[in-house]
Coordinates of C-alpha atoms in Angstrom, one line a residue:
Chain A
M175 CA -41.5 86.1 3.1
Q176 CA -41.0 84.8 -0.8
E177 CA -41.1 81.1 0.1
K178 CA -44.5 80.6 0.7
P179 CA -46.0 81.2 -2.6
C180 CA -43.7 79.0 -3.7
R181 CA -44.8 76.2 -1.2
V182 CA -48.0 76.6 -2.5
L183 CA -47.0 76.1 -6.3
Y184 CA -45.3 73.0 -5.2
N185 CA -47.8 71.3 -2.7
H186 CA -50.9 71.8 -5.3
P187 CA -52.8 68.4 -4.8
G188 CA -52.3 67.0 -8.0
K189 CA -48.8 65.9 -7.4
T190 CA -47.2 63.1 -9.5
M191 CA -45.1 60.3 -8.5
K192 CA -42.0 61.8 -9.6
E193 CA -42.5 64.9 -7.4
K194 CA -43.4 63.2 -4.3
I195 CA -40.1 61.0 -5.0
I196 CA -37.9 64.0 -5.5
R197 CA -39.8 66.0 -2.6
W198 CA -38.6 62.8 -0.4
V199 CA -35.2 62.3 -1.3
F200 CA -34.3 66.5 -0.7
T201 CA -35.9 65.9 2.7
V202 CA -33.9 63.2 3.6
L203 CA -31.0 65.1 2.4
A204 CA -31.8 67.9 4.6
F205 CA -32.2 66.0 7.6
A206 CA -29.1 64.3 7.0
S207 CA -26.6 66.9 8.7
L208 CA -29.1 66.7 11.7
V209 CA -28.6 63.0 12.0
F210 CA -24.8 63.3 11.3
L211 CA -24.6 65.9 14.6
L212 CA -26.9 63.6 16.6
G213 CA -24.4 61.0 16.0
I214 CA -21.5 62.8 16.6
V215 CA -22.8 64.0 19.7
I216 CA -24.3 60.6 20.9
V217 CA -20.4 59.0 20.3
L218 CA -18.6 62.0 22.1
F219 CA -20.7 61.2 25.1
K220 CA -20.7 57.3 24.9
E221 CA -16.9 57.4 24.6
G222 CA -16.2 60.6 26.6
L223 CA -18.3 59.8 29.5
P224 CA -16.5 56.8 30.7
I225 CA -13.2 58.7 32.0
F226 CA -15.4 60.4 34.4
K227 CA -15.4 57.1 36.2
I228 CA -11.6 57.1 36.7
V229 CA -11.4 61.0 37.4
S230 CA -14.1 63.7 38.6
P231 CA -15.0 66.3 36.3
L232 CA -13.3 68.9 38.0
N233 CA -9.6 67.2 38.4
F234 CA -10.3 66.2 34.7
L235 CA -10.5 69.9 33.9
F236 CA -8.2 71.9 36.1
G237 CA -5.4 69.3 36.7
K238 CA -2.3 70.2 35.5
S239 CA -0.5 67.0 34.3
W240 CA -1.4 65.4 31.3
Y241 CA 0.3 61.7 31.4
P242 CA -2.3 59.7 29.9
T243 CA -0.2 56.4 29.3
Y244 CA 1.5 56.1 32.7
S245 CA 0.4 53.9 35.3
P246 CA -1.1 55.6 37.4
A247 CA -2.2 57.8 34.7
E248 CA -2.7 61.4 35.1
F249 CA -5.8 63.1 32.9
G250 CA -5.6 66.4 33.9
I251 CA -6.2 68.6 30.9
L252 CA -5.8 72.5 32.1
P253 CA -2.7 73.1 30.0
L254 CA -4.2 71.5 26.9
I255 CA -7.4 73.9 27.5
L256 CA -5.2 77.2 28.3
S257 CA -2.9 76.0 25.4
S258 CA -6.1 76.3 23.1
F259 CA -7.2 79.4 24.5
L260 CA -3.6 81.0 24.4
V261 CA -3.5 80.4 20.6
T262 CA -7.2 81.3 19.9
L263 CA -6.4 84.7 21.7
G264 CA -3.5 85.2 20.1
A265 CA -4.9 84.7 16.7
L266 CA -7.7 86.7 17.4
I267 CA -5.5 89.5 18.0
V268 CA -4.1 88.7 14.7
C269 CA -7.4 88.5 12.7
M270 CA -9.6 90.8 14.3
P271 CA -7.8 93.6 12.5
L272 CA -6.7 92.0 9.5
G273 CA -10.5 90.4 8.8
V274 CA -12.1 93.8 10.1
G275 CA -9.9 96.1 8.3
S276 CA -10.0 94.4 5.1
A277 CA -14.2 94.1 5.2
L278 CA -14.4 97.6 5.9
Y279 CA -11.8 98.4 3.0
L280 CA -13.4 96.4 0.7
N281 CA -16.8 97.5 1.6
E282 CA -16.2 101.7 2.1
L283 CA -12.9 102.3 0.3
A284 CA -12.0 99.9 -2.7
G285 CA -13.2 100.3 -6.1
N286 CA -15.0 98.1 -8.0
R287 CA -11.6 96.8 -10.0
Q288 CA -9.6 96.5 -6.4
K289 CA -13.0 94.6 -4.9
A290 CA -12.7 92.3 -7.9
I291 CA -9.2 91.3 -7.4
L292 CA -9.0 91.4 -3.2
K293 CA -12.2 89.6 -2.7
P294 CA -11.0 86.2 -4.4
V295 CA -7.4 86.5 -3.4
I296 CA -9.0 86.5 0.5
E297 CA -11.7 84.0 -0.2
L298 CA -8.4 81.8 -1.8
L299 CA -6.6 82.0 1.5
A300 CA -9.7 80.1 3.4
S301 CA -9.4 77.5 0.5
I302 CA -5.8 76.5 1.3
P303 CA -5.4 73.3 3.0
S304 CA -4.5 73.5 6.7
V305 CA -1.4 71.4 6.3
V306 CA -0.1 73.8 3.8
Y307 CA -0.2 76.3 6.3
G308 CA 1.4 74.3 8.9
F309 CA 4.2 73.6 6.5
F310 CA 4.6 77.4 6.0
G311 CA 4.8 77.5 9.7
V312 CA 7.3 74.8 9.9
V313 CA 9.5 76.0 7.3
V314 CA 9.5 79.8 7.3
V315 CA 7.8 80.9 10.5
T316 CA 9.7 78.5 13.0
P317 CA 13.2 79.7 11.8
Y318 CA 12.4 82.9 11.9
L319 CA 11.1 83.4 15.4
Q320 CA 13.7 81.4 16.6
K321 CA 16.2 83.9 15.4
T322 CA 14.0 87.2 16.0
F323 CA 13.3 86.2 19.2
N324 CA 16.6 84.1 20.1
L325 CA 14.4 81.3 21.1
P326 CA 15.4 77.7 22.3
V327 CA 13.0 76.6 20.2
G328 CA 10.7 78.8 17.2
M329 CA 7.4 76.3 17.8
C330 CA 5.5 77.9 20.1
A331 CA 2.1 79.8 20.9
L332 CA 2.9 82.9 18.9
N333 CA 3.7 80.8 15.8
A334 CA 0.3 79.1 16.0
S335 CA -1.3 82.1 16.6
L336 CA 0.1 84.0 13.9
I337 CA -0.8 81.0 11.3
L338 CA -4.1 80.9 12.8
G339 CA -4.6 84.6 12.6
I340 CA -4.2 84.3 9.0
M341 CA -6.3 81.2 8.7
A342 CA -9.3 82.9 10.4
T343 CA -8.9 86.2 8.5
P344 CA -11.1 85.1 5.4
T345 CA -13.8 84.1 7.5
V346 CA -13.6 87.3 9.4
C347 CA -13.4 89.5 6.7
S348 CA -16.2 87.8 5.0
I349 CA -18.8 87.5 7.5
A350 CA -18.0 91.1 8.5
E351 CA -18.4 92.5 4.8
D352 CA -21.6 90.9 4.6
A353 CA -22.6 92.7 7.7
L354 CA -21.5 95.9 6.6
N355 CA -23.1 95.2 3.5
Y356 CA -26.7 95.1 5.4
V357 CA -26.4 98.3 6.6
P358 CA -28.8 99.9 4.5
H359 CA -27.8 102.7 2.1
S360 CA -30.4 105.2 3.9
F361 CA -28.2 105.4 6.7
R362 CA -25.0 106.4 5.1
E363 CA -27.3 109.0 3.2
A364 CA -29.0 110.1 6.6
S365 CA -25.2 110.8 7.6
F366 CA -24.1 112.5 5.2
A367 CA -27.4 114.5 4.7
V368 CA -26.5 116.1 8.4
G369 CA -23.2 117.1 6.7
A370 CA -21.1 114.1 8.8
N371 CA -17.9 113.3 6.6
R372 CA -17.0 110.1 5.5
W373 CA -15.1 108.8 8.5
Q374 CA -17.8 110.2 10.8
T375 CA -20.3 108.2 8.9
L376 CA -18.0 105.0 9.2
T377 CA -17.2 105.2 12.8
Q378 CA -19.9 106.6 14.1
V379 CA -22.9 105.1 12.0
V380 CA -21.7 102.1 9.9
I381 CA -19.5 100.1 12.5
P382 CA -22.2 100.8 15.2
A383 CA -24.9 99.5 13.0
A384 CA -23.0 96.5 12.0
G385 CA -21.4 95.9 15.1
S386 CA -23.1 93.0 16.3
G387 CA -22.5 91.6 12.7
I388 CA -18.9 92.2 13.0
S389 CA -19.0 90.4 16.6
T390 CA -20.5 87.0 14.8
A391 CA -17.8 87.4 12.9
I392 CA -15.0 87.8 15.1
I393 CA -16.5 85.2 17.2
L394 CA -16.9 82.7 14.2
G395 CA -13.4 83.5 13.8
M396 CA -12.6 82.3 16.9
S397 CA -14.4 78.8 16.6
R398 CA -12.2 78.3 13.3
A399 CA -9.0 78.7 15.4
I400 CA -9.9 76.7 18.1
G401 CA -10.8 73.8 16.0
E402 CA -8.1 74.0 13.6
T403 CA -6.0 70.8 13.8
M404 CA -3.4 70.2 11.5
T405 CA -1.6 73.5 11.9
V406 CA -1.0 73.6 15.7
L407 CA -0.5 69.5 16.0
M408 CA 2.7 70.8 13.2
V409 CA 3.5 74.6 14.7
A410 CA 2.7 74.7 18.3
G411 CA 5.4 72.7 19.5
G412 CA 3.2 70.0 21.6
S413 CA 4.5 70.6 24.9
S414 CA 2.0 69.6 27.7
A415 CA 3.4 71.9 30.3
M416 CA 1.3 74.6 31.8
P417 CA 1.7 77.4 29.2
R418 CA 3.5 80.8 30.8
S419 CA 3.9 82.8 27.8
F420 CA 3.5 83.0 24.2
F421 CA 6.9 81.8 23.3
D422 CA 6.5 78.5 25.1
P423 CA 5.6 75.5 23.2
V424 CA 2.2 74.3 23.8
R425 CA -0.3 71.6 23.3
P426 CA -4.1 72.5 22.2
M427 CA -6.6 69.9 22.4
T428 CA -7.1 69.4 18.9
A429 CA -3.5 68.4 18.5
A430 CA -3.4 66.1 21.8
I431 CA -6.6 64.4 20.4
A432 CA -4.8 64.5 17.0
A433 CA -1.5 63.1 17.8
E434 CA -2.9 60.5 20.6
M435 CA -6.0 58.9 19.3
G436 CA -3.7 56.9 16.8
E437 CA -1.9 55.2 19.0
A438 CA -4.2 55.1 22.2
P439 CA -5.7 51.4 22.6
M440 CA -9.6 51.6 21.8
G441 CA -11.4 51.3 24.8
S442 CA -8.8 52.3 27.2
D443 CA -8.9 55.1 29.8
H444 CA -6.7 57.0 27.4
Y445 CA -9.2 56.7 24.6
H446 CA -12.4 57.7 26.7
A447 CA -9.8 60.8 27.9
L448 CA -9.4 62.1 24.6
F449 CA -13.4 61.9 23.4
A450 CA -14.3 64.0 26.9
I451 CA -11.5 66.6 25.2
A452 CA -13.4 66.2 22.0
L453 CA -16.5 66.5 23.9
I454 CA -15.4 70.0 26.0
L455 CA -13.9 71.0 22.8
F456 CA -17.2 70.5 21.3
I457 CA -19.4 72.4 23.9
I458 CA -16.8 75.2 23.7
T459 CA -17.2 75.7 19.8
F460 CA -21.2 75.0 20.5
I461 CA -21.1 77.9 22.9
F462 CA -19.2 80.1 20.2
N463 CA -21.6 79.7 17.6
V464 CA -24.7 79.7 19.9
V465 CA -23.3 83.5 20.8
A466 CA -22.2 84.1 17.3
E467 CA -26.1 83.4 16.4
I468 CA -28.0 85.3 19.2
I469 CA -25.8 88.2 18.6
S470 CA -26.4 88.4 14.8
R471 CA -30.4 87.8 15.0
R472 CA -30.4 90.7 17.3
F473 CA -28.3 92.4 14.7
R474 CA -30.8 91.6 11.9
I475 CA -33.6 92.7 14.0
K476 CA -32.0 96.1 15.2
L477 CA -31.7 96.7 11.0
G478 CA -35.3 95.6 10.4
L479 CA -34.1 92.6 8.6
S480 CA -36.7 89.8 9.7
G481 CA -36.2 88.2 12.9
Chain B
M134 CA -39.7 53.1 -2.3
K135 CA -39.1 50.7 0.5
K136 CA -37.9 48.1 -2.4
T137 CA -35.3 51.0 -3.8
I138 CA -33.9 51.2 -0.6
L139 CA -33.3 47.5 0.1
L140 CA -31.9 47.0 -3.5
F141 CA -29.5 49.6 -2.8
V142 CA -28.6 48.5 0.4
A143 CA -28.0 44.7 -1.3
A144 CA -26.0 46.6 -3.8
T145 CA -23.8 47.8 -1.5
L146 CA -23.2 44.7 0.7
L147 CA -22.6 42.6 -2.7
F148 CA -19.8 45.2 -3.8
V149 CA -18.2 45.1 -0.1
Q150 CA -18.3 41.5 -0.5
G151 CA -17.0 41.5 -3.7
V152 CA -13.8 43.4 -2.8
K153 CA -13.1 41.4 0.4
A154 CA -13.3 38.2 -1.5
S155 CA -10.6 39.1 -4.0
D156 CA -6.8 38.1 -3.4
R157 CA -6.3 41.7 -1.4
I158 CA -4.0 42.0 1.7
V159 CA -4.7 45.5 3.7
M160 CA -1.9 46.1 6.4
E161 CA -2.0 48.8 8.6
G162 CA -0.4 49.7 11.8
S163 CA 2.8 51.5 13.1
T164 CA 4.4 54.1 11.5
T165 CA 8.0 52.6 12.6
V166 CA 6.9 49.7 10.4
L167 CA 5.4 51.9 7.9
P168 CA 8.4 52.0 5.2
I169 CA 9.2 48.1 5.6
A170 CA 5.4 47.2 5.1
Q171 CA 5.2 49.9 2.1
K172 CA 8.5 48.8 0.2
T173 CA 8.2 45.2 0.7
A174 CA 4.8 45.4 -0.7
E175 CA 5.8 47.5 -3.5
V176 CA 8.9 44.8 -4.2
Y177 CA 6.0 41.7 -3.6
M178 CA 3.7 43.1 -5.8
D179 CA 6.5 43.5 -9.0
G180 CA 7.1 40.0 -8.5
N181 CA 3.0 38.6 -8.0
P182 CA 1.2 40.8 -10.2
Q183 CA -2.1 38.8 -9.3
A184 CA -1.5 40.5 -5.5
Q185 CA -3.2 43.8 -4.2
I186 CA -1.5 45.0 -1.1
S187 CA -2.7 48.0 0.6
V188 CA -0.3 49.7 3.0
R189 CA -1.6 52.2 5.7
G190 CA 0.0 53.9 8.9
G191 CA -2.0 55.4 12.0
G192 CA 0.0 53.7 15.0
S193 CA 0.4 50.3 16.5
S194 CA -2.7 50.7 18.3
V195 CA -4.7 51.5 15.1
G196 CA -3.2 48.5 13.4
I197 CA -4.2 46.1 16.1
T198 CA -7.7 47.4 16.7
S199 CA -8.3 47.0 12.7
L200 CA -6.9 43.3 13.5
I201 CA -9.4 42.7 15.9
D202 CA -12.2 44.1 14.1
G203 CA -11.2 42.3 11.0
T204 CA -10.7 45.5 8.9
C205 CA -7.3 44.5 8.2
D206 CA -5.1 41.6 7.4
I207 CA -1.9 42.4 8.9
A208 CA -1.5 44.9 11.8
D209 CA 2.1 46.4 11.9
A210 CA 3.1 47.3 15.6
S211 CA 6.4 48.3 16.8
R212 CA 5.6 47.1 20.1
S213 CA 4.1 43.8 21.5
I214 CA 0.1 43.3 22.2
K215 CA -0.8 44.5 25.1
D216 CA -2.9 42.0 27.5
T217 CA -6.0 44.3 27.3
E218 CA -6.1 43.8 23.5
L219 CA -5.2 40.3 23.5
E220 CA -8.4 39.8 25.9
K221 CA -10.6 42.4 23.1
A222 CA -9.2 39.9 20.7
A223 CA -10.2 37.1 22.3
S224 CA -13.7 38.0 23.3
R225 CA -14.2 38.3 19.2
G226 CA -12.2 35.1 18.4
V227 CA -9.6 36.4 16.9
S228 CA -6.2 35.1 18.0
P229 CA -3.2 37.5 17.1
K230 CA -0.1 35.8 16.0
A231 CA 3.2 37.8 16.2
H232 CA 6.0 37.9 13.4
V233 CA 9.2 39.7 13.9
V234 CA 10.0 41.0 10.5
A235 CA 13.2 43.4 11.8
M236 CA 14.9 44.9 14.8
D237 CA 14.9 49.0 15.1
G238 CA 17.4 50.5 17.2
I239 CA 16.2 54.1 18.8
V240 CA 19.1 56.6 18.5
L241 CA 19.5 59.9 20.4
I242 CA 19.6 62.5 18.0
V243 CA 21.3 66.4 18.4
N244 CA 21.8 69.3 16.2
P245 CA 25.2 68.8 14.3
S246 CA 26.0 72.1 16.0
N247 CA 26.0 69.8 19.6
T248 CA 29.8 69.4 20.9
V249 CA 28.3 66.3 22.9
N250 CA 29.3 63.2 21.1
G251 CA 27.9 60.8 23.7
L252 CA 25.4 60.2 27.0
T253 CA 25.2 57.5 29.6
K254 CA 21.4 56.1 30.2
Q255 CA 21.6 58.2 33.4
Q256 CA 22.1 61.4 31.3
A257 CA 19.9 60.5 28.9
K258 CA 17.3 59.8 31.6
D259 CA 18.1 63.0 33.7
I260 CA 17.5 64.9 30.5
F261 CA 14.3 63.4 29.5
T262 CA 12.7 63.3 33.0
G263 CA 13.8 67.3 34.0
K264 CA 16.8 66.9 36.2
V265 CA 19.2 68.4 33.6
S266 CA 18.4 71.1 31.6
N267 CA 21.4 73.1 30.3
W268 CA 24.1 71.1 28.0
S269 CA 27.0 72.1 30.5
E270 CA 26.0 69.8 33.0
V271 CA 26.6 66.9 30.6
G272 CA 29.8 68.1 29.3
G273 CA 28.2 70.4 26.2
R274 CA 28.1 74.1 26.1
N275 CA 26.3 76.6 27.6
E276 CA 23.0 76.3 26.4
K277 CA 19.4 75.3 27.2
I278 CA 18.4 71.5 26.5
V279 CA 14.9 71.5 24.4
S280 CA 14.1 67.9 24.7
I281 CA 12.0 66.7 21.9
S282 CA 9.8 63.3 22.9
R283 CA 7.2 61.2 20.6
D284 CA 3.6 61.5 21.7
S285 CA 3.3 59.4 24.8
S286 CA 1.0 57.0 23.1
S287 CA 3.8 55.6 20.3
G288 CA 5.5 52.8 19.9
T289 CA 8.9 54.3 20.1
F290 CA 8.0 56.7 23.1
E291 CA 6.8 53.2 24.6
A292 CA 10.3 51.7 24.0
F293 CA 12.5 54.6 24.9
G294 CA 10.6 55.0 28.2
A295 CA 11.2 51.5 29.3
L296 CA 14.5 51.2 27.9
V297 CA 15.8 54.4 29.0
L298 CA 13.5 56.0 31.5
G299 CA 12.9 53.1 33.2
G300 CA 9.4 53.9 33.2
A301 CA 9.9 57.6 34.7
K302 CA 7.9 60.6 33.3
V303 CA 9.0 62.6 30.7
R304 CA 9.9 66.1 31.8
P305 CA 6.1 68.2 30.9
D306 CA 7.8 70.8 29.2
A307 CA 9.4 68.3 26.6
L308 CA 7.8 69.1 23.0
L309 CA 5.6 65.9 22.0
Q310 CA 5.9 65.1 18.2
A311 CA 3.7 63.1 16.2
S312 CA 6.2 61.3 13.5
N313 CA 10.1 60.4 13.4
Q314 CA 10.5 63.0 10.5
A315 CA 8.9 65.7 12.7
V316 CA 11.4 64.6 15.3
V317 CA 14.3 64.7 13.1
S318 CA 13.2 68.1 11.4
I319 CA 13.1 70.3 14.7
V320 CA 16.4 68.7 15.7
S321 CA 17.9 69.3 12.5
Q322 CA 16.5 73.5 13.2
T323 CA 17.1 73.9 16.6
P324 CA 20.6 74.2 18.3
G325 CA 19.8 72.9 22.0
A326 CA 17.3 70.2 20.7
I327 CA 17.8 66.6 21.9
G328 CA 15.2 64.0 20.5
Y329 CA 15.2 60.3 19.6
V330 CA 14.1 58.2 16.6
G331 CA 14.2 54.8 14.9
L332 CA 17.7 54.2 13.5
G333 CA 15.9 54.2 9.8
Y334 CA 15.1 57.9 10.2
V335 CA 18.6 59.2 11.5
T336 CA 19.7 61.8 8.5
G337 CA 22.5 63.5 7.5
A338 CA 20.9 66.8 9.2
V339 CA 21.2 65.2 12.7
K340 CA 24.1 63.7 14.7
S341 CA 23.9 60.5 16.4
L342 CA 24.8 60.3 20.0
E343 CA 26.6 57.0 21.1
F344 CA 24.9 55.7 24.2
E345 CA 26.5 54.0 26.9
G346 CA 29.8 54.5 24.8
V347 CA 28.1 52.0 22.0
K348 CA 27.3 53.6 18.5
A349 CA 23.8 52.5 17.3
S350 CA 24.4 50.2 14.3
K351 CA 23.0 47.2 12.9
E352 CA 25.7 45.0 14.2
T353 CA 25.2 46.8 17.7
V354 CA 21.5 46.8 17.8
L355 CA 21.5 43.0 16.6
T356 CA 24.0 41.5 18.9
G357 CA 22.3 43.6 21.8
K358 CA 25.6 45.5 22.4
Y359 CA 23.7 48.9 21.9
K360 CA 20.8 48.7 24.6
V361 CA 18.0 50.8 23.1
G362 CA 16.9 48.0 20.6
R363 CA 13.4 46.3 20.0
P364 CA 12.0 44.0 17.7
L365 CA 9.2 44.9 15.0
F366 CA 6.0 42.8 14.5
M367 CA 3.7 42.2 11.9
Y368 CA 0.7 40.4 13.6
T369 CA -1.8 38.2 11.6
N370 CA -4.9 36.4 12.8
G371 CA -3.9 33.0 13.9
D372 CA -1.5 31.3 11.1
P373 CA -1.6 33.3 7.9
K374 CA -2.9 31.5 5.2
G375 CA -3.1 32.3 1.0
A376 CA -1.6 35.5 0.3
T377 CA -1.0 36.9 3.5
K378 CA 1.1 33.9 4.4
N379 CA 2.9 34.0 1.4
F380 CA 3.5 37.7 1.8
I381 CA 4.7 37.3 5.4
D382 CA 7.3 34.8 4.1
F383 CA 8.6 37.1 1.6
V384 CA 9.3 39.7 4.2
K385 CA 11.1 37.2 6.3
S386 CA 13.0 35.9 3.7
A387 CA 16.2 37.3 2.5
E388 CA 15.2 39.6 -0.1
G389 CA 12.3 41.1 2.5
Q390 CA 15.2 41.6 5.3
K391 CA 17.5 43.1 2.6
I392 CA 14.7 45.6 2.1
A393 CA 14.2 46.3 5.7
E394 CA 18.0 46.9 5.7
Q395 CA 17.7 49.0 2.8
E396 CA 15.0 51.1 5.0
G397 CA 17.6 51.7 7.8
F398 CA 16.6 49.0 10.0
V399 CA 18.3 45.9 10.9
G400 CA 17.6 42.8 9.3
L401 CA 17.1 39.4 11.1
K402 CA 19.3 37.6 8.7

């Protein structure tokens, strides 16, 4: 609501040329991302849809064999979709307690000094390049899992889940922490005033109040995990068989696209199929983000923080 | 405002043109050919300081696509060009010309702890198509076979599929890896693993298997005694000219071929 007076200030009639130009430049910059998004969506549809002339959408989504380079080729991406969901679910199991737990600690329990150390460290996790996570997975987690669970091969869905979970933790933590921060202090004071202790206040007042914000955090964390490419390419194993357990090597959608795009002849069926996978991935993450947005909007309304 | 934009666009175009017009060679394509391309480019630039060669990987198809689009001068490929690509090239007025720059042998590799020393073509095919899943069935220990393959669109996979599998489908539970190094790395870490890589990528961390009783080596690949071998290509648009011609000639020369040998491939001379 503070914007309005500012706008009036800049909109005064005697604008100079310089102001006009600056205003114009920033308008273009602001709309640039819209243009990029539109461009990406158009390309995805244009390059992805032709595959449905070869294979029906139903057979594409629910086919169990992915043999894109044979003749006749088979374009069934169910194993890839299931792989993506499997590693995302695994990542969720890892990042939910880690992310929400650290957010609760930071917001409710940590003193200022601990906060000053912990927050930047958690944020640092987010800035590590995914290829470095991948290396860590290949060199440390893979042999460890192989030995611990006596697996034939350590590159599997569990491996990818663990690492993706760690990678998604900073996203979940910082958004969940914001949500906890948004809970007005008066809520806590009211709770204490009626004699509730800290634990009761936390579990019965603060968390329910921040609940939808925390859900948003988790969904965005999932969105991060399902879209991650380099790490799963390196540690998930890359097998396109139907996954049966967390110990199976899997091939998430992103890994299939990244690994195969370089060698798929441009304009071939395989090429279009990879774009169609990207399209489906885009739709999935889009749904995640819309749901997150709806929940977070409801959350803000609930706390009376503008609609 | 419009004038400013026009000026900006013009400047950008001029800049791009300027870079293109200089004596640069852009080379792109197969990761298998990459070591040869990189090393020969380095040595060539040392001898010819005016030359500027940029080398990129990406895959055979990426290289050929770039050649057709005119964004590279030389496309490295570990397979010969496909008919569909030739048609596309023709429609854009590009006529790709193949230069064989070396031979590559594809070697079956296993973990050093594996007791198996060699496989027949049939055994290799059975393992990679899923008929055989335990090493004891091919004379090894009682251990589950973990088959590692390259991605189904890589040139190495294509050659392996044609030469060893006879076009049959790789078992769905094979681990598909994006690079030769990744295959070597998994095989070296996994006791039951079997994979295949280009001769140039075999290291001490893995054990190479005989194929049909023949050990892969430069001699056996060149004479054709070792059956899983293939030529490696550099494609140019028509007969190479100028700097590109000089470079291709260098790669084919005795010195260039020696570099290919040093990188683990089989020289033609």
